[in-house]
PDB file of C-alpha atoms in Angstrom:
ATOM      1  CA  MET A   1       2.611  -9.296 -22.608  1.00 95.00           C
ATOM      2  CA  ILE A   2       2.999  -9.180 -18.803  1.00 97.00           C
ATOM      3  CA  THR A   3       1.162 -12.029 -17.081  1.00 98.00           C
ATOM      4  CA  VAL A   4      -0.367 -11.416 -13.640  1.00 98.00           C
ATOM      5  CA  PHE A   5      -1.546 -13.645 -10.796  1.00 98.00           C
ATOM      6  CA  LEU A   6      -3.939 -11.926  -8.378  1.00 98.00           C
ATOM      7  CA  ALA A   7      -4.335 -12.858  -4.711  1.00 97.00           C
ATOM      8  CA  GLY A   8      -7.497 -11.475  -3.152  1.00 95.00           C
ATOM      9  CA  GLY A   9      -9.217 -11.198  -6.514  1.00 93.00           C
ATOM     10  CA  PHE A  10     -12.828 -11.086  -5.341  1.00 94.00           C
ATOM     11  CA  GLY A  11     -12.776  -8.313  -2.777  1.00 91.00           C
ATOM     12  CA  LYS A  12     -13.701  -4.795  -3.886  1.00 89.00           C
ATOM     13  CA  MET A  13     -10.092  -3.943  -4.683  1.00 93.00           C
ATOM     14  CA  GLY A  14      -9.515  -7.293  -6.343  1.00 95.00           C
ATOM     15  CA  ARG A  15     -12.537  -6.982  -8.624  1.00 95.00           C
ATOM     16  CA  ALA A  16     -11.414  -3.497  -9.648  1.00 95.00           C
ATOM     17  CA  ILE A  17      -7.973  -4.867 -10.507  1.00 97.00           C
ATOM     18  CA  GLN A  18      -9.540  -7.668 -12.541  1.00 96.00           C
ATOM     19  CA  GLN A  19     -11.421  -5.095 -14.622  1.00 96.00           C
ATOM     20  CA  MET A  20      -8.355  -2.882 -14.983  1.00 97.00           C
ATOM     21  CA  ILE A  21      -6.227  -5.748 -16.295  1.00 97.00           C
ATOM     22  CA  GLN A  22      -8.991  -6.816 -18.660  1.00 95.00           C
ATOM     23  CA  ASP A  23      -9.107  -3.304 -20.141  1.00 95.00           C
ATOM     24  CA  ALA A  24      -5.355  -2.668 -20.157  1.00 94.00           C
ATOM     25  CA  ALA A  25      -3.111  -3.258 -23.130  1.00 94.00           C
ATOM     26  CA  GLY A  26      -0.176  -5.583 -22.546  1.00 96.00           C
ATOM     27  CA  LEU A  27      -1.469  -7.145 -19.299  1.00 97.00           C
ATOM     28  CA  GLU A  28      -3.021 -10.592 -18.905  1.00 97.00           C
ATOM     29  CA  LEU A  29      -4.548 -12.113 -15.762  1.00 98.00           C
ATOM     30  CA  VAL A  30      -3.829 -15.847 -15.630  1.00 97.00           C
ATOM     31  CA  GLY A  31      -5.045 -16.934 -12.188  1.00 97.00           C
ATOM     32  CA  ILE A  32      -6.673 -15.851  -8.937  1.00 97.00           C
ATOM     33  CA  LEU A  33      -6.181 -16.872  -5.307  1.00 97.00           C
ATOM     34  CA  SER A  34      -9.262 -16.512  -3.108  1.00 94.00           C
ATOM     35  CA  GLY A  35     -10.352 -17.577   0.333  1.00 88.00           C
ATOM     36  CA  SER A  36     -13.429 -19.251  -1.150  1.00 89.00           C
ATOM     37  CA  SER A  37     -14.581 -20.637  -4.487  1.00 88.00           C
ATOM     38  CA  HIS A  38     -15.919 -18.244  -7.130  1.00 90.00           C
ATOM     39  CA  GLU A  39     -17.159 -18.727 -10.645  1.00 89.00           C
ATOM     40  CA  SER A  40     -14.722 -17.294 -13.153  1.00 92.00           C
ATOM     41  CA  GLU A  41     -13.395 -17.856 -16.645  1.00 92.00           C
ATOM     42  CA  LEU A  42      -9.941 -17.912 -15.046  1.00 95.00           C
ATOM     43  CA  PRO A  43      -8.454 -20.590 -12.764  1.00 96.00           C
ATOM     44  CA  VAL A  44      -9.426 -19.842  -9.157  1.00 96.00           C
ATOM     45  CA  PHE A  45      -7.406 -21.436  -6.346  1.00 96.00           C
ATOM     46  CA  THR A  46      -8.345 -21.540  -2.669  1.00 95.00           C
ATOM     47  CA  SER A  47      -4.949 -22.619  -1.318  1.00 95.00           C
ATOM     48  CA  LEU A  48      -1.314 -22.042  -2.210  1.00 96.00           C
ATOM     49  CA  ALA A  49      -0.745 -25.766  -2.566  1.00 95.00           C
ATOM     50  CA  ASP A  50      -3.263 -25.976  -5.423  1.00 94.00           C
ATOM     51  CA  ILE A  51      -1.696 -23.300  -7.647  1.00 96.00           C
ATOM     52  CA  ASP A  52      -0.499 -24.801 -10.919  1.00 95.00           C
ATOM     53  CA  VAL A  53       0.011 -21.691 -13.070  1.00 96.00           C
ATOM     54  CA  THR A  54       2.926 -19.269 -13.327  1.00 95.00           C
ATOM     55  CA  ALA A  55       3.020 -15.555 -14.082  1.00 97.00           C
ATOM     56  CA  ASP A  56       5.463 -12.679 -14.296  1.00 98.00           C
ATOM     57  CA  VAL A  57       3.962 -10.719 -11.408  1.00 98.00           C
ATOM     58  CA  TRP A  58       2.035 -11.705  -8.276  1.00 98.00           C
ATOM     59  CA  VAL A  59      -0.263  -8.915  -7.056  1.00 98.00           C
ATOM     60  CA  ASP A  60      -1.497  -9.324  -3.473  1.00 97.00           C
ATOM     61  CA  VAL A  61      -4.475  -7.409  -2.087  1.00 95.00           C
ATOM     62  CA  THR A  62      -5.457  -9.843   0.663  1.00 94.00           C
ATOM     63  CA  GLN A  63      -5.352  -9.343   4.442  1.00 87.00           C
ATOM     64  CA  PRO A  64      -2.073  -8.956   6.381  1.00 84.00           C
ATOM     65  CA  GLU A  65      -2.267 -12.463   7.881  1.00 85.00           C
ATOM     66  CA  ALA A  66      -2.405 -13.984   4.377  1.00 93.00           C
ATOM     67  CA  ALA A  67      -0.162 -11.552   2.506  1.00 95.00           C
ATOM     68  CA  PHE A  68       3.013 -12.600   4.314  1.00 96.00           C
ATOM     69  CA  ALA A  69       2.613 -16.300   3.474  1.00 96.00           C
ATOM     70  CA  ASN A  70       1.533 -15.413  -0.048  1.00 97.00           C
ATOM     71  CA  GLY A  71       4.568 -13.206  -0.521  1.00 97.00           C
ATOM     72  CA  GLN A  72       6.928 -15.963   0.578  1.00 97.00           C
ATOM     73  CA  TYR A  73       5.250 -18.375  -1.837  1.00 97.00           C
ATOM     74  CA  ALA A  74       5.430 -15.907  -4.718  1.00 97.00           C
ATOM     75  CA  LEU A  75       9.107 -15.094  -4.276  1.00 97.00           C
ATOM     76  CA  THR A  76      10.095 -18.756  -4.025  1.00 97.00           C
ATOM     77  CA  HIS A  77       8.032 -19.780  -7.068  1.00 97.00           C
ATOM     78  CA  GLY A  78       9.382 -17.409  -9.695  1.00 96.00           C
ATOM     79  CA  PHE A  79       6.982 -14.462  -9.309  1.00 98.00           C
ATOM     80  CA  GLN A  80       7.919 -10.833  -8.939  1.00 98.00           C
ATOM     81  CA  LEU A  81       5.848  -9.446  -6.079  1.00 98.00           C
ATOM     82  CA  VAL A  82       3.597  -6.401  -5.682  1.00 98.00           C
ATOM     83  CA  VAL A  83       1.937  -6.148  -2.258  1.00 97.00           C
ATOM     84  CA  GLY A  84      -0.938  -3.704  -1.850  1.00 93.00           C
ATOM     85  CA  THR A  85      -1.879  -5.011   1.573  1.00 84.00           C
ATOM     86  CA  SER A  86      -0.958  -2.764   4.481  1.00 74.00           C
ATOM     87  CA  GLY A  87      -0.398  -4.011   8.012  1.00 78.00           C
ATOM     88  CA  LEU A  88       2.671  -6.220   7.507  1.00 87.00           C
ATOM     89  CA  GLN A  89       4.930  -6.204  10.561  1.00 89.00           C
ATOM     90  CA  THR A  90       8.501  -4.911  10.371  1.00 90.00           C
ATOM     91  CA  GLU A  91       9.977  -8.363  10.851  1.00 94.00           C
ATOM     92  CA  GLN A  92       7.760  -9.740   8.079  1.00 95.00           C
ATOM     93  CA  VAL A  93       8.948  -7.050   5.673  1.00 94.00           C
ATOM     94  CA  THR A  94      12.541  -7.869   6.644  1.00 96.00           C
ATOM     95  CA  THR A  95      11.939 -11.551   5.907  1.00 96.00           C
ATOM     96  CA  LEU A  96      10.440 -10.755   2.493  1.00 96.00           C
ATOM     97  CA  LYS A  97      13.363  -8.446   1.728  1.00 97.00           C
ATOM     98  CA  MET A  98      15.891 -11.165   2.516  1.00 97.00           C
ATOM     99  CA  LEU A  99      13.914 -13.654   0.447  1.00 96.00           C
ATOM    100  CA  SER A 100      13.663 -11.333  -2.553  1.00 97.00           C
ATOM    101  CA  GLU A 101      17.435 -10.881  -2.507  1.00 96.00           C
ATOM    102  CA  LYS A 102      18.068 -14.604  -2.137  1.00 96.00           C
ATOM    103  CA  GLU A 103      15.668 -15.513  -4.962  1.00 97.00           C
ATOM    104  CA  GLN A 104      16.713 -12.495  -7.080  1.00 96.00           C
ATOM    105  CA  GLN A 105      13.082 -11.473  -7.501  1.00 97.00           C
ATOM    106  CA  SER A 106      11.887  -7.866  -7.309  1.00 97.00           C
ATOM    107  CA  ALA A 107       9.324  -6.988  -4.652  1.00 98.00           C
ATOM    108  CA  LEU A 108       7.384  -3.782  -4.055  1.00 97.00           C
ATOM    109  CA  ILE A 109       5.210  -3.008  -1.045  1.00 95.00           C
ATOM    110  CA  VAL A 110       2.809  -0.168  -1.811  1.00 94.00           C
ATOM    111  CA  PRO A 111       1.075   1.561   1.143  1.00 85.00           C
ATOM    112  CA  ASN A 112      -1.061   3.568  -1.311  1.00 88.00           C
ATOM    113  CA  PHE A 113      -1.572   2.988  -5.044  1.00 94.00           C
ATOM    114  CA  SER A 114      -3.085   6.464  -5.489  1.00 93.00           C
ATOM    115  CA  LEU A 115      -0.768   8.807  -7.370  1.00 92.00           C
ATOM    116  CA  SER A 116      -2.225  11.773  -5.495  1.00 94.00           C
ATOM    117  CA  GLY A 117      -1.560   9.904  -2.242  1.00 93.00           C
ATOM    118  CA  VAL A 118       2.093   9.482  -3.173  1.00 92.00           C
ATOM    119  CA  LEU A 119       2.315  13.177  -4.044  1.00 94.00           C
ATOM    120  CA  LEU A 120       0.765  14.072  -0.665  1.00 96.00           C
ATOM    121  CA  MET A 121       3.560  12.190   1.101  1.00 94.00           C
ATOM    122  CA  GLN A 122       6.195  13.976  -0.975  1.00 94.00           C
ATOM    123  CA  PHE A 123       4.611  17.399  -0.394  1.00 97.00           C
ATOM    124  CA  ALA A 124       4.342  16.675   3.345  1.00 97.00           C
ATOM    125  CA  ALA A 125       8.017  15.761   3.554  1.00 97.00           C
ATOM    126  CA  GLN A 126       8.928  19.002   1.790  1.00 97.00           C
ATOM    127  CA  ALA A 127       6.765  21.064   4.166  1.00 98.00           C
ATOM    128  CA  ALA A 128       8.207  19.325   7.241  1.00 98.00           C
ATOM    129  CA  LYS A 129      11.616  20.854   6.513  1.00 97.00           C
ATOM    130  CA  TYR A 130      10.175  24.241   7.422  1.00 97.00           C
ATOM    131  CA  LEU A 131       7.119  23.361   9.542  1.00 97.00           C
ATOM    132  CA  PRO A 132       8.110  20.601  11.989  1.00 97.00           C
ATOM    133  CA  ASP A 133       4.808  20.600  13.911  1.00 97.00           C
ATOM    134  CA  ALA A 134       2.362  18.310  12.115  1.00 97.00           C
ATOM    135  CA  GLU A 135      -0.470  15.880  12.788  1.00 97.00           C
ATOM    136  CA  ILE A 136      -2.183  13.402  10.467  1.00 97.00           C
ATOM    137  CA  LEU A 137      -5.857  12.472  10.144  1.00 97.00           C
ATOM    138  CA  GLU A 138      -6.722   9.416   8.063  1.00 97.00           C
ATOM    139  CA  ILE A 139     -10.215   8.095   7.318  1.00 97.00           C
ATOM    140  CA  HIS A 140     -11.107   4.768   5.723  1.00 94.00           C
ATOM    141  CA  ASN A 141     -14.128   2.521   5.393  1.00 91.00           C
ATOM    142  CA  PRO A 142     -14.999   0.345   8.422  1.00 92.00           C
ATOM    143  CA  LYS A 143     -13.697  -2.838   6.757  1.00 85.00           C
ATOM    144  CA  LYS A 144     -10.114  -1.608   6.825  1.00 85.00           C
ATOM    145  CA  ILE A 145      -8.634  -3.559   9.699  1.00 79.00           C
ATOM    146  CA  ASP A 146      -5.280  -1.912  10.377  1.00 82.00           C
ATOM    147  CA  ALA A 147      -5.197   1.484  12.030  1.00 88.00           C
ATOM    148  CA  PRO A 148      -3.420   3.753  11.493  1.00 91.00           C
ATOM    149  CA  SER A 149      -3.210   2.945   7.813  1.00 89.00           C
ATOM    150  CA  GLY A 150       0.018   2.047   6.050  1.00 84.00           C
ATOM    151  CA  THR A 151      -0.191   5.334   4.158  1.00 89.00           C
ATOM    152  CA  ALA A 152      -0.467   7.332   7.396  1.00 93.00           C
ATOM    153  CA  ARG A 153       2.486   5.474   8.880  1.00 92.00           C
ATOM    154  CA  ALA A 154       4.577   6.095   5.771  1.00 89.00           C
ATOM    155  CA  THR A 155       3.600   9.775   5.794  1.00 95.00           C
ATOM    156  CA  ALA A 156       4.535  10.146   9.474  1.00 95.00           C
ATOM    157  CA  GLN A 157       7.886   8.494   8.866  1.00 94.00           C
ATOM    158  CA  ALA A 158       8.567  10.761   5.871  1.00 94.00           C
ATOM    159  CA  ILE A 159       7.744  13.849   7.952  1.00 97.00           C
ATOM    160  CA  ALA A 160       9.966  12.718  10.821  1.00 96.00           C
ATOM    161  CA  LYS A 161      12.865  12.014   8.467  1.00 95.00           C
ATOM    162  CA  ALA A 162      12.545  15.399   6.739  1.00 96.00           C
ATOM    163  CA  ARG A 163      12.330  17.524   9.896  1.00 96.00           C
ATOM    164  CA  GLN A 164      15.214  19.901  10.418  1.00 94.00           C
ATOM    165  CA  GLN A 165      13.870  21.420  13.645  1.00 91.00           C
ATOM    166  CA  VAL A 166      12.371  19.982  16.820  1.00 90.00           C
ATOM    167  CA  PRO A 167       8.560  20.366  16.931  1.00 90.00           C
ATOM    168  CA  VAL A 168       7.085  22.580  19.632  1.00 87.00           C
ATOM    169  CA  ALA A 169       4.057  20.419  20.447  1.00 77.00           C
ATOM    170  CA  THR A 170       4.593  17.041  22.132  1.00 73.00           C
ATOM    171  CA  ASN A 171       2.267  14.115  22.831  1.00 69.00           C
ATOM    172  CA  THR A 172       1.447  13.845  26.540  1.00 66.00           C
ATOM    173  CA  ALA A 173       0.369  10.183  26.246  1.00 74.00           C
ATOM    174  CA  ASP A 174      -3.303  11.210  26.249  1.00 80.00           C
ATOM    175  CA  PRO A 175      -5.136   8.801  23.894  1.00 83.00           C
ATOM    176  CA  ALA A 176      -7.112  11.733  22.501  1.00 86.00           C
ATOM    177  CA  ARG A 177      -3.858  13.150  21.136  1.00 87.00           C
ATOM    178  CA  GLY A 178      -3.464  10.289  18.673  1.00 88.00           C
ATOM    179  CA  ASP A 179      -0.942   7.529  18.123  1.00 90.00           C
ATOM    180  CA  PRO A 180       2.605   8.938  17.975  1.00 91.00           C
ATOM    181  CA  ILE A 181       4.526   7.443  15.052  1.00 92.00           C
ATOM    182  CA  ASP A 182       8.128   8.645  14.958  1.00 93.00           C
ATOM    183  CA  GLY A 183       6.991  11.726  16.860  1.00 92.00           C
ATOM    184  CA  VAL A 184       4.064  12.549  14.550  1.00 95.00           C
ATOM    185  CA  ASP A 185       0.570  12.164  16.029  1.00 94.00           C
ATOM    186  CA  VAL A 186      -1.774  10.132  13.806  1.00 96.00           C
ATOM    187  CA  HIS A 187      -5.550   9.986  14.204  1.00 96.00           C
ATOM    188  CA  ALA A 188      -7.490   7.158  12.524  1.00 96.00           C
ATOM    189  CA  MET A 189     -11.220   7.153  11.780  1.00 96.00           C
ATOM    190  CA  ARG A 190     -13.312   4.332  10.276  1.00 96.00           C
ATOM    191  CA  LEU A 191     -16.634   5.469   8.831  1.00 96.00           C
ATOM    192  CA  PRO A 192     -19.068   4.254   6.161  1.00 96.00           C
ATOM    193  CA  GLY A 193     -19.165   6.358   3.010  1.00 95.00           C
ATOM    194  CA  TYR A 194     -15.372   6.701   2.796  1.00 95.00           C
ATOM    195  CA  VAL A 195     -12.898   4.882   0.593  1.00 93.00           C
ATOM    196  CA  ALA A 196      -9.676   6.608   1.693  1.00 93.00           C
ATOM    197  CA  GLU A 197      -8.754  10.087   2.852  1.00 96.00           C
ATOM    198  CA  GLU A 198      -5.674  11.583   4.459  1.00 97.00           C
ATOM    199  CA  GLU A 199      -4.973  15.088   5.666  1.00 98.00           C
ATOM    200  CA  VAL A 200      -1.748  16.465   7.101  1.00 98.00           C
ATOM    201  CA  VAL A 201      -2.068  19.622   9.199  1.00 98.00           C
ATOM    202  CA  PHE A 202       1.030  21.748   9.843  1.00 98.00           C
ATOM    203  CA  GLY A 203       1.106  24.529  12.407  1.00 97.00           C
ATOM    204  CA  ALA A 204       3.528  27.415  12.899  1.00 96.00           C
ATOM    205  CA  PRO A 205       3.327  30.784  14.664  1.00 95.00           C
ATOM    206  CA  GLY A 206       0.585  32.778  12.959  1.00 97.00           C
ATOM    207  CA  GLU A 207      -0.108  30.270  10.150  1.00 97.00           C
ATOM    208  CA  THR A 208      -1.186  26.757   9.232  1.00 98.00           C
ATOM    209  CA  LEU A 209      -0.877  24.538   6.178  1.00 98.00           C
ATOM    210  CA  ARG A 210      -3.248  21.676   5.316  1.00 98.00           C
ATOM    211  CA  ILE A 211      -2.526  19.054   2.639  1.00 98.00           C
ATOM    212  CA  LYS A 212      -5.395  16.696   1.860  1.00 98.00           C
ATOM    213  CA  GLN A 213      -5.989  13.783  -0.502  1.00 96.00           C
ATOM    214  CA  THR A 214      -9.271  11.942  -1.061  1.00 96.00           C
ATOM    215  CA  SER A 215      -9.995   8.775  -3.029  1.00 93.00           C
ATOM    216  CA  PHE A 216     -13.693   8.698  -3.873  1.00 94.00           C
ATOM    217  CA  THR A 217     -13.593   5.323  -5.668  1.00 91.00           C
ATOM    218  CA  ARG A 218     -11.128   2.452  -6.043  1.00 89.00           C
ATOM    219  CA  GLU A 219     -10.597   3.569  -9.617  1.00 92.00           C
ATOM    220  CA  SER A 220      -8.143   6.088  -8.127  1.00 93.00           C
ATOM    221  CA  PHE A 221      -5.806   3.191  -7.285  1.00 94.00           C
ATOM    222  CA  MET A 222      -5.807   1.468 -10.664  1.00 96.00           C
ATOM    223  CA  GLY A 223      -3.237   3.695 -12.364  1.00 94.00           C
ATOM    224  CA  GLY A 224      -0.804   2.939  -9.546  1.00 96.00           C
ATOM    225  CA  VAL A 225      -1.492  -0.799  -9.694  1.00 97.00           C
ATOM    226  CA  ALA A 226      -0.834  -0.856 -13.446  1.00 97.00           C
ATOM    227  CA  LEU A 227       2.328   1.209 -12.979  1.00 96.00           C
ATOM    228  CA  ALA A 228       3.641  -1.144 -10.288  1.00 97.00           C
ATOM    229  CA  ILE A 229       3.006  -4.202 -12.486  1.00 98.00           C
ATOM    230  CA  ARG A 230       4.680  -2.672 -15.523  1.00 97.00           C
ATOM    231  CA  GLN A 231       7.682  -1.252 -13.647  1.00 97.00           C
ATOM    232  CA  ILE A 232       8.374  -3.909 -10.996  1.00 97.00           C
ATOM    233  CA  ASP A 233      11.350  -5.240 -12.932  1.00 93.00           C
ATOM    234  CA  THR A 234      13.086  -1.831 -12.756  1.00 96.00           C
ATOM    235  CA  ILE A 235      13.867  -2.217  -9.032  1.00 95.00           C
ATOM    236  CA  GLU A 236      16.225  -4.562  -7.195  1.00 94.00           C
ATOM    237  CA  GLY A 237      15.318  -6.484  -4.066  1.00 95.00           C
ATOM    238  CA  LEU A 238      12.417  -5.243  -1.978  1.00 97.00           C
ATOM    239  CA  GLN A 239      11.363  -1.587  -2.026  1.00 96.00           C
ATOM    240  CA  VAL A 240       8.530   0.238  -0.242  1.00 92.00           C
ATOM    241  CA  GLY A 241       6.399   2.923  -1.882  1.00 90.00           C
ATOM    242  CA  LEU A 242       4.948   3.531  -5.339  1.00 93.00           C
ATOM    243  CA  GLU A 243       7.433   6.398  -5.789  1.00 91.00           C
ATOM    244  CA  LYS A 244      10.163   3.767  -6.251  1.00 94.00           C
ATOM    245  CA  VAL A 245       8.758   3.015  -9.725  1.00 94.00           C
ATOM    246  CA  LEU A 246       7.673   6.530 -10.729  1.00 86.00           C
TER     247      LEU A 246
END
């Protein structure tokens, strides 16, 4: 039995994870960290100092400002760490990486728990070898604070790394052309009615290629969350991306 502690357990993602763990074989939720009190059959804590339970894996789906402190607490208190919160700064990720190595605890930061989202990034990297000109459009619900999303950033970085030719189109610093991330323009939209959607558009002389992934409900993320929990002990130190445990 793998025991789990969940930070951010009463947001939409957190409630979905609670249900997933309840239905899953071999997983047990033993405690929840929340910004406010909630009625629950499980222990609910509103501050790190109050936590008096242990678990194999700490799953964090809070906001970026809380996830960094939570991650430090988890790694120094015997938890393996799965972070599903995007928006952590580079220096924060570096700190968590150093801490995971020092404490000899595995850590995984997952920009997107959707398996189809992970495949999109892999397909985009493959296409970028032959079609270097690409732009990304990502759409999320209005409550998603960070923009562009962690998934879009990871996709842009994968495209840039895979390119074998210099793209023809360049960003002229016009805001309408998007936010250039490693030379890939990213456009972020926040609209009601969406959960998560990403599309990568490649252009070449006489042809285009579009790769698109849509999550209609948060259920699309649950398979990835379960996979990360079950496989976290197969990695060393801190890794980024669900593909590290596929």
